[in-house]
Short mmCIF file of C-alpha atoms in Angstrom, two decimals:
data_model
loop_
_atom_site.label_atom_id
_atom_site.label_comp_id
_atom_site.label_asym_id
_atom_site.label_seq_id
_atom_site.Cartn_x
_atom_site.Cartn_y
_atom_site.Cartn_z
CA MET A 1 -45.60 55.85 26.81
CA THR A 2 -41.90 56.58 26.24
CA LEU A 3 -41.01 56.45 22.53
CA ILE A 4 -37.63 55.06 21.56
CA THR A 5 -35.17 57.08 19.51
CA ASP A 6 -33.86 56.22 16.06
CA ALA A 7 -30.56 55.08 17.56
CA GLU A 8 -32.39 52.79 20.01
CA PHE A 9 -34.44 51.41 17.12
CA GLU A 10 -31.20 50.52 15.31
CA ASP A 11 -29.86 48.82 18.46
CA ALA A 12 -33.11 46.86 18.78
CA MET A 13 -32.51 45.27 15.39
CA ALA A 14 -29.27 43.68 16.69
CA LEU A 15 -30.84 42.30 19.87
CA ALA A 16 -31.28 38.51 19.94
CA PRO A 17 -34.65 37.05 21.02
CA GLU A 18 -32.83 35.00 23.68
CA ALA A 19 -31.53 38.21 25.28
CA VAL A 20 -35.04 39.64 25.46
CA ARG A 21 -36.47 36.50 27.06
CA ARG A 22 -33.58 36.33 29.53
CA TYR A 23 -34.19 39.91 30.61
CA LEU A 24 -37.94 39.40 30.99
CA SER A 25 -37.46 36.25 33.06
CA GLY A 26 -35.04 37.99 35.41
CA ALA A 27 -37.36 40.99 35.76
CA GLY A 28 -40.33 38.95 36.97
CA TRP A 29 -42.20 38.42 33.69
CA ARG A 30 -43.73 35.04 32.85
CA ALA A 31 -44.19 33.35 29.50
CA GLU A 32 -47.94 32.63 29.39
CA ARG A 33 -48.48 30.97 26.03
CA ASP A 34 -47.13 30.54 22.51
CA MET A 35 -48.66 32.54 19.72
CA SER A 36 -48.04 32.60 16.01
CA GLY A 37 -44.29 33.27 15.70
CA GLY A 38 -43.92 34.52 19.26
CA GLU A 39 -44.45 34.15 23.01
CA LEU A 40 -46.84 36.23 25.12
CA TRP A 41 -45.19 37.40 28.36
CA GLU A 42 -47.00 39.05 31.28
CA ARG A 43 -46.11 40.87 34.47
CA ALA A 44 -48.41 42.25 37.15
CA PRO A 45 -48.00 45.97 37.90
CA ASP A 46 -46.00 46.83 41.01
CA GLU A 47 -49.04 48.21 42.77
CA GLN A 48 -50.76 44.81 42.31
CA SER A 49 -53.92 46.35 40.86
CA GLY A 50 -55.20 46.64 37.32
CA PRO A 51 -54.53 44.42 34.33
CA PRO A 52 -51.04 42.96 33.76
CA TYR A 53 -48.50 44.33 31.32
CA GLU A 54 -48.16 42.22 28.18
CA VAL A 55 -45.44 41.95 25.51
CA LEU A 56 -45.19 39.68 22.48
CA VAL A 57 -41.66 38.37 22.04
CA PRO A 58 -40.75 37.16 18.54
CA LEU A 59 -39.14 33.73 18.47
CA ARG A 60 -37.13 34.46 15.33
CA ARG A 61 -36.08 37.39 13.24
CA CYS A 62 -38.75 38.49 10.78
CA ARG A 63 -39.39 41.50 8.56
CA ASP A 64 -40.90 43.61 11.37
CA TYR A 65 -38.53 42.27 14.06
CA ALA A 66 -37.11 45.68 15.04
CA GLY A 67 -40.61 47.13 15.39
CA ARG A 68 -41.68 44.33 17.71
CA ILE A 69 -38.61 44.79 19.90
CA ALA A 70 -39.29 48.54 19.93
CA ASP A 71 -42.81 47.85 21.22
CA ILE A 72 -41.34 45.69 23.98
CA LEU A 73 -38.86 48.39 24.98
CA GLU A 74 -41.57 51.03 25.17
CA THR A 75 -43.74 48.78 27.35
CA LEU A 76 -40.80 47.97 29.64
CA ALA A 77 -39.93 51.65 29.94
CA ALA A 78 -43.46 52.36 31.12
CA ALA A 79 -43.59 49.38 33.49
CA GLU A 80 -40.20 50.08 35.09
CA ALA A 81 -40.15 53.89 34.87
CA ARG A 82 -36.77 53.71 33.14
CA SER A 83 -35.38 54.81 29.82
CA PRO A 84 -35.33 52.38 26.86
CA SER A 85 -31.58 52.93 26.48
CA ASN A 86 -30.89 51.65 30.01
CA ILE A 87 -33.07 48.60 29.41
CA LEU A 88 -31.32 47.93 26.09
CA ARG A 89 -27.93 48.11 27.79
CA GLU A 90 -28.98 45.55 30.40
CA MET A 91 -30.37 43.21 27.75
CA ARG A 92 -26.93 43.14 26.16
CA LEU A 93 -25.26 42.10 29.43
CA PRO A 94 -24.09 38.49 29.78
CA PRO A 95 -26.06 36.30 32.22
CA VAL A 96 -25.91 37.87 35.70
CA ASP A 97 -27.50 37.67 39.14
CA TRP A 98 -28.69 40.98 40.57
CA GLN A 99 -28.72 42.37 44.10
CA PHE A 100 -30.59 45.59 44.80
CA LEU A 101 -29.67 47.47 47.96
CA ARG A 102 -32.39 50.01 48.74
CA LEU A 103 -31.26 52.72 51.15
CA MET A 104 -33.75 54.91 52.97
CA PRO A 105 -31.93 58.14 53.77
CA PRO A 106 -33.62 61.46 54.48
CA GLY A 107 -33.91 63.99 51.68
CA PRO A 108 -35.17 63.92 48.10
CA SER A 109 -35.74 60.54 46.44
CA GLY A 110 -32.82 59.50 44.28
CA THR A 111 -30.22 61.16 46.53
CA ALA A 112 -28.21 59.96 49.51
CA PRO A 113 -25.68 61.55 51.88
CA LEU A 114 -22.11 60.83 50.83
CA LEU A 115 -21.19 59.24 54.16
CA ASP A 116 -24.24 56.96 54.02
CA LEU A 117 -23.30 55.79 50.54
CA VAL A 118 -19.65 55.14 51.41
CA SER A 119 -20.67 53.05 54.39
CA ALA A 120 -23.31 51.17 52.37
CA LEU A 121 -20.91 50.30 49.55
CA THR A 122 -18.29 49.09 52.02
CA GLY A 123 -20.94 46.96 53.69
CA LEU A 124 -22.08 45.55 50.34
CA LYS A 125 -18.50 44.52 49.56
CA GLU A 126 -18.23 42.87 52.98
CA LEU A 127 -21.55 41.07 52.41
CA HIS A 128 -20.22 39.46 49.23
CA THR A 129 -16.98 38.58 51.01
CA ALA A 130 -18.83 36.93 53.90
CA ALA A 131 -21.23 35.08 51.58
CA GLY A 132 -18.37 33.89 49.39
CA SER A 133 -16.51 32.53 52.41
CA SER A 134 -19.64 30.76 53.67
CA ALA A 135 -20.29 29.31 50.20
CA ILE A 136 -16.92 27.55 50.47
CA GLU A 137 -17.10 26.66 54.16
CA PRO A 138 -19.95 27.78 56.45
CA GLN A 139 -18.59 29.10 59.75
CA SER A 140 -20.14 31.27 62.42
CA VAL A 141 -16.99 33.40 62.38
CA GLN A 142 -15.14 33.59 59.08
CA PRO A 143 -11.32 33.88 59.24
CA GLY A 144 -9.65 37.06 58.12
CA GLN A 145 -7.62 35.37 55.37
CA LYS A 146 -9.97 34.83 52.42
CA PRO A 147 -9.58 32.13 49.75
CA ARG A 148 -8.61 33.15 46.23
CA GLU A 149 -12.10 32.30 44.89
CA VAL A 150 -13.69 34.79 47.27
CA LYS A 151 -11.32 37.58 46.30
CA GLU A 152 -11.94 36.90 42.61
CA HIS A 153 -15.70 36.91 43.16
CA VAL A 154 -15.67 40.25 44.97
CA ALA A 155 -13.53 41.69 42.17
CA SER A 156 -16.16 40.57 39.63
CA VAL A 157 -19.08 42.40 41.28
CA ARG A 158 -20.21 45.36 39.16
CA LEU A 159 -22.31 48.35 40.18
CA ASP A 160 -24.98 49.45 37.74
CA GLN A 161 -27.03 52.62 37.44
CA THR A 162 -29.27 53.43 40.38
CA ARG A 163 -32.96 52.61 40.31
CA VAL A 164 -36.11 54.57 41.07
CA GLY A 165 -37.22 54.36 44.71
CA SER A 166 -35.37 56.36 47.37
CA TYR A 167 -31.74 55.38 46.58
CA VAL A 168 -31.23 51.91 45.11
CA VAL A 169 -27.74 50.53 44.52
CA ALA A 170 -27.89 47.88 41.78
CA ALA A 171 -25.10 45.30 41.69
CA HIS A 172 -24.70 42.36 39.36
CA THR A 173 -22.40 39.36 39.28
CA PRO A 174 -21.69 37.43 36.07
CA LEU A 175 -22.56 33.78 35.60
CA ARG A 176 -20.86 31.51 33.14
CA ALA A 177 -23.29 30.06 30.61
CA LEU A 178 -24.56 26.57 31.37
CA SER A 179 -26.13 24.17 28.92
CA ARG A 180 -29.40 22.46 29.80
CA GLN A 181 -27.46 19.22 30.15
CA ASP A 182 -25.32 20.88 32.80
CA ILE A 183 -28.29 21.88 34.95
CA VAL A 184 -29.20 18.65 36.70
CA ARG A 185 -32.04 20.15 38.73
CA GLN A 186 -33.21 23.26 40.52
CA VAL A 187 -31.14 24.09 43.59
CA THR A 188 -32.99 25.50 46.58
CA LEU A 189 -31.91 28.76 48.11
CA PHE A 190 -31.11 27.23 51.49
CA ASP A 191 -29.77 23.77 50.56
CA ALA A 192 -26.41 23.84 48.85
CA ASP A 193 -25.50 20.23 49.56
CA SER A 194 -28.63 18.38 48.54
CA PHE A 195 -28.53 15.86 45.72
CA SER A 196 -30.92 14.87 43.00
CA ALA A 197 -32.71 11.54 43.03
CA GLY A 198 -30.12 10.16 40.63
CA GLY A 199 -27.30 11.02 43.02
CA SER A 200 -25.72 13.77 40.91
CA ARG A 201 -24.70 17.11 42.35
CA PRO A 202 -26.21 20.01 40.42
CA VAL A 203 -23.76 22.06 38.42
CA GLU A 204 -23.80 25.60 39.73
CA PRO A 205 -21.43 28.50 39.06
CA PHE A 206 -19.60 29.74 42.13
CA THR A 207 -21.12 33.18 41.63
CA ARG A 208 -24.61 31.67 41.93
CA GLN A 209 -23.53 29.82 45.06
CA VAL A 210 -22.48 33.15 46.55
CA SER A 211 -25.70 34.91 45.51
CA ARG A 212 -27.79 32.12 46.99
CA THR A 213 -25.73 32.03 50.20
CA LEU A 214 -26.07 35.80 50.45
CA PHE A 215 -29.85 35.62 50.22
CA ALA A 216 -30.02 32.77 52.74
CA GLY A 217 -27.62 34.53 55.10
CA VAL A 218 -29.41 37.88 55.23
CA THR A 219 -32.80 36.14 55.48
CA CYS A 220 -31.60 34.07 58.44
CA ALA A 221 -29.97 37.12 60.01
CA ARG A 222 -33.28 38.99 59.86
CA THR A 223 -35.07 35.97 61.38
CA ALA A 224 -32.48 35.65 64.16
CA ALA A 225 -32.76 39.38 64.88
CA ASP A 226 -36.55 39.10 65.12
CA GLU A 227 -36.24 36.17 67.54
CA THR A 228 -33.68 38.06 69.61
CA LEU A 229 -36.01 41.04 69.92
CA ARG A 230 -38.94 38.78 70.79
CA ARG A 231 -37.25 36.52 73.34
CA GLY A 232 -34.28 38.56 74.49
CA SER A 233 -31.85 35.74 73.60
CA LEU A 234 -28.98 35.63 71.09
CA THR A 235 -28.92 31.84 70.70
CA ASP A 236 -30.65 31.84 67.29
CA PHE A 237 -27.68 33.44 65.54
CA ALA A 238 -25.44 30.41 66.07
CA SER A 239 -28.12 27.99 64.84
CA TYR A 240 -28.09 29.49 61.33
CA GLY A 241 -24.36 29.17 60.73
CA GLY A 242 -24.82 26.39 58.20
CA ALA A 243 -27.16 28.54 56.08
CA GLY A 244 -24.72 31.37 55.50
CA LEU A 245 -25.16 33.49 58.63
CA SER A 246 -21.87 34.56 60.20
CA ALA A 247 -20.59 37.28 62.47
CA ASN A 248 -18.93 38.78 59.40
CA LEU A 249 -22.23 38.95 57.48
CA CYS A 250 -24.04 40.53 60.44
CA GLU A 251 -21.28 43.12 60.78
CA ALA A 252 -21.57 43.91 57.07
CA MET A 253 -25.31 44.52 57.47
CA VAL A 254 -24.60 46.83 60.41
CA ARG A 255 -22.06 48.66 58.24
CA ILE A 256 -24.69 49.21 55.54
CA ALA A 257 -27.00 50.84 58.10
CA GLY A 258 -24.24 53.32 58.89
CA GLU A 259 -23.68 55.38 61.99
CA GLN A 260 -27.27 56.64 61.86
CA ARG A 261 -28.63 53.05 61.91
CA ARG A 262 -30.88 53.70 58.92
CA ALA A 263 -33.28 51.10 57.54
CA PHE A 264 -32.49 49.36 54.25
CA SER A 265 -33.65 46.39 52.18
CA LEU A 266 -32.04 43.83 49.90
CA SER A 267 -33.79 42.21 46.96
CA PHE A 268 -32.54 39.64 44.47
CA ALA A 269 -33.09 38.75 40.82
CA TRP A 270 -31.73 35.53 39.36
CA SER A 271 -30.36 34.87 35.91
CA ALA A 272 -32.68 32.75 33.79
CA GLU A 273 -29.61 30.82 32.58
CA VAL A 274 -29.55 29.02 35.94
CA PRO A 275 -33.25 28.85 36.94
CA MET A 276 -34.18 29.66 40.53
CA GLU A 277 -37.87 28.97 40.96
CA GLN A 278 -38.01 29.27 44.75
CA ALA A 279 -39.40 32.60 45.94
CA SER A 280 -36.84 35.12 47.21
CA PRO A 281 -38.76 38.04 48.74
CA PRO A 282 -36.93 41.25 49.70
CA VAL A 283 -35.31 41.35 53.13
CA THR A 284 -36.01 44.57 55.04
CA ILE A 285 -33.82 45.61 57.96
CA ALA A 286 -35.21 48.17 60.40
CA PRO A 287 -33.12 50.14 62.95
CA ARG A 288 -34.23 47.77 65.73
CA HIS A 289 -32.81 44.85 63.72
CA VAL A 290 -29.46 46.61 63.39
CA GLU A 291 -28.97 46.67 67.16
CA ALA A 292 -29.78 42.95 67.39
CA LEU A 293 -27.43 42.15 64.50
CA GLU A 294 -24.61 44.03 66.18
CA ALA A 295 -25.17 42.15 69.44
CA GLY A 296 -25.45 38.83 67.62
CA ALA A 297 -22.17 39.36 65.76
CA LYS A 298 -20.37 40.24 69.00
CA ASP A 299 -21.77 37.16 70.74
CA LEU A 300 -20.72 34.88 67.88
CA ARG A 301 -17.17 36.21 67.96
CA GLU A 302 -16.91 35.87 71.73
CA ARG A 303 -18.36 32.34 71.89
CA LEU A 304 -17.43 30.76 68.57
CA GLY A 305 -14.57 32.81 67.20
CA ARG A 306 -12.01 30.64 68.99
CA GLU A 307 -11.04 27.17 67.79
CA VAL A 308 -9.84 25.15 70.79
CA GLY A 309 -7.21 22.45 70.28
CA ALA A 310 -6.63 23.12 66.57
CA VAL A 311 -3.78 21.18 64.96
CA LEU A 312 -1.66 23.09 62.44
CA HIS A 313 0.75 21.36 60.05
CA GLY A 314 3.22 23.46 58.07
CA PHE A 315 6.58 25.22 58.01
CA VAL A 316 8.07 28.06 60.04
CA ILE A 317 8.62 30.92 57.59
CA LYS A 318 9.49 33.68 60.07
CA LEU A 319 10.51 34.15 63.71
CA HIS A 320 9.55 37.27 65.66
CA THR A 321 11.55 38.72 68.53
CA ASP A 322 10.68 41.10 71.33
CA GLY A 323 14.21 42.54 71.24
CA ARG A 324 15.95 39.72 73.06
CA ASP A 325 14.22 36.39 72.55
CA TYR A 326 12.00 34.80 69.95
CA ARG A 327 8.42 34.96 71.16
CA GLU A 328 6.32 34.20 68.06
CA ALA A 329 6.60 32.34 64.78
CA THR A 330 4.70 32.68 61.52
CA ILE A 331 3.78 29.24 60.23
CA TYR A 332 2.49 28.58 56.72
CA GLY A 333 0.33 25.48 56.64
CA SER A 334 -3.12 23.98 56.99
CA PHE A 335 -5.40 22.84 59.82
CA LEU A 336 -6.60 19.29 60.25
CA HIS A 337 -10.19 20.47 60.79
CA GLU A 338 -10.28 22.35 57.47
CA ASP A 339 -10.38 21.24 53.87
CA VAL A 340 -7.23 19.62 52.57
CA GLY A 341 -5.14 21.96 50.46
CA ARG A 342 -6.25 25.19 52.11
CA SER A 343 -3.06 26.84 53.37
CA ARG A 344 -2.66 30.07 55.30
CA ARG A 345 -0.23 32.07 57.46
CA VAL A 346 -0.77 31.77 61.21
CA ARG A 347 1.00 33.79 63.92
CA VAL A 348 1.83 31.36 66.74
CA SER A 349 2.79 32.32 70.32
CA LEU A 350 5.77 30.20 71.35
CA ARG A 351 6.32 28.72 74.79
CA PRO A 352 9.91 29.03 76.08
CA GLU A 353 10.42 25.30 75.51
CA ASP A 354 9.31 25.64 71.85
CA VAL A 355 11.85 28.28 70.82
CA ASP A 356 14.74 25.93 70.05
CA ALA A 357 12.52 23.54 68.08
CA ALA A 358 11.01 26.41 66.08
CA THR A 359 14.46 27.83 65.31
CA ARG A 360 15.75 24.43 64.16
CA ALA A 361 12.70 23.86 61.96
CA TRP A 362 13.06 27.34 60.45
CA ARG A 363 16.76 26.87 59.62
CA ASN A 364 16.40 23.33 58.27
CA GLY A 365 13.06 23.72 56.49
CA GLN A 366 11.50 20.94 58.55
CA GLU A 367 7.77 20.39 58.79
CA ILE A 368 6.16 20.99 62.17
CA ALA A 369 2.87 20.17 63.89
CA VAL A 370 1.59 22.54 66.54
CA THR A 371 -1.54 22.30 68.68
CA GLY A 372 -3.25 25.29 70.28
CA ASP A 373 -6.25 27.61 70.28
CA THR A 374 -6.88 29.85 67.26
CA GLU A 375 -8.84 33.05 66.83
CA GLY A 376 -9.13 35.79 64.26
CA ARG A 377 -7.18 38.93 65.00
CA GLY A 378 -7.52 41.83 62.58
CA ALA A 379 -6.98 40.53 59.06
CA GLY A 380 -5.09 37.43 60.18
CA LEU A 381 -5.25 34.33 62.36
CA ARG A 382 -3.37 33.75 65.62
CA MET A 383 -2.68 30.67 67.73
CA SER A 384 -2.12 30.87 71.46
CA ASP A 385 -2.19 28.53 74.47
CA VAL A 386 0.04 26.07 72.60
CA THR A 387 -0.01 22.57 74.12
CA ALA A 388 2.30 20.76 71.67
CA PHE A 389 5.05 21.76 69.21
CA VAL A 390 6.58 18.85 67.29
CA VAL A 391 9.28 18.96 64.61
CA ARG A 392 8.83 16.11 62.17
CA PRO A 393 11.90 14.10 61.17
CA GLU A 394 13.50 14.98 57.84
#
């Protein structure tokens, strides 16, 4: 049993009972029954053998409150093989969802090659970016230009101290507090658009939407990879596009595996402020899955990364020349097939007969409508094979 220090004992006195219960709920503990002045919480040991761990959480501050919290901290330290100070620090965090990326590199436990870690962290960032984009609009191939909400979400992701078990990267994303009146019902991990019986959409922070989409996406990616290996067909990848799987997400998972194609796993813990009762088991990716994910991402980009006959409404903000003639225009606008109000910059290849119209629209600030095929190219979006270029009257 790890004994807490005097400083930790002082910190325990300032800890609210709600913070303790929130931490226990997120760490897999369950409130079993009420007792005199407290709640009895239990958690099975990780090895799934032997009696469960038990802690008694006080429901209000009493004379021996600090001592009871100290007992809880010492039990948690033993159950999690962590220091009481680290557990105390996490209890003081605002409500967050957790993602744990467990790498499996060679060498001593708790260490990882620098190149493996750089690749894994880049992949983790790309995972959140892909999941955030799919939370807004599921697509098999996400465009390079990301909405503001996605960029803000990625900026909010925090890395925490590593965990015991090979090399575990712990990331958490903050959730805004919701009242019980706000939470209409439990949202499932795979069904973002379902409604309650009363017809109300559940209130859910965007960060939770991203966390849930991330879990669904990597789970579906693992399933699609298994089916690809079993049947030798890549068709399953496209069928999971609505659940958060995209070429971008698959590529991020490949990036995490690194050049050595090492195995890894992702596990999730959900803030008790927004209950998530559906099971979310860890997703393990083996080297054989990495090859299938890479092939699946390539197939999605080749087959579905091109939008045929897209209609773009907007304004010409720049003309590009090859030295003699204008060949391309940058148009700022929105597509008819996307949500209203979502604007972006698109590089459009001009036909010779479109050059005069594009120049006139650029000089006069006139709105245009252009029809063609779009595809992602690098960090942007391009339109080629234009079939119509119309300048709208002033």
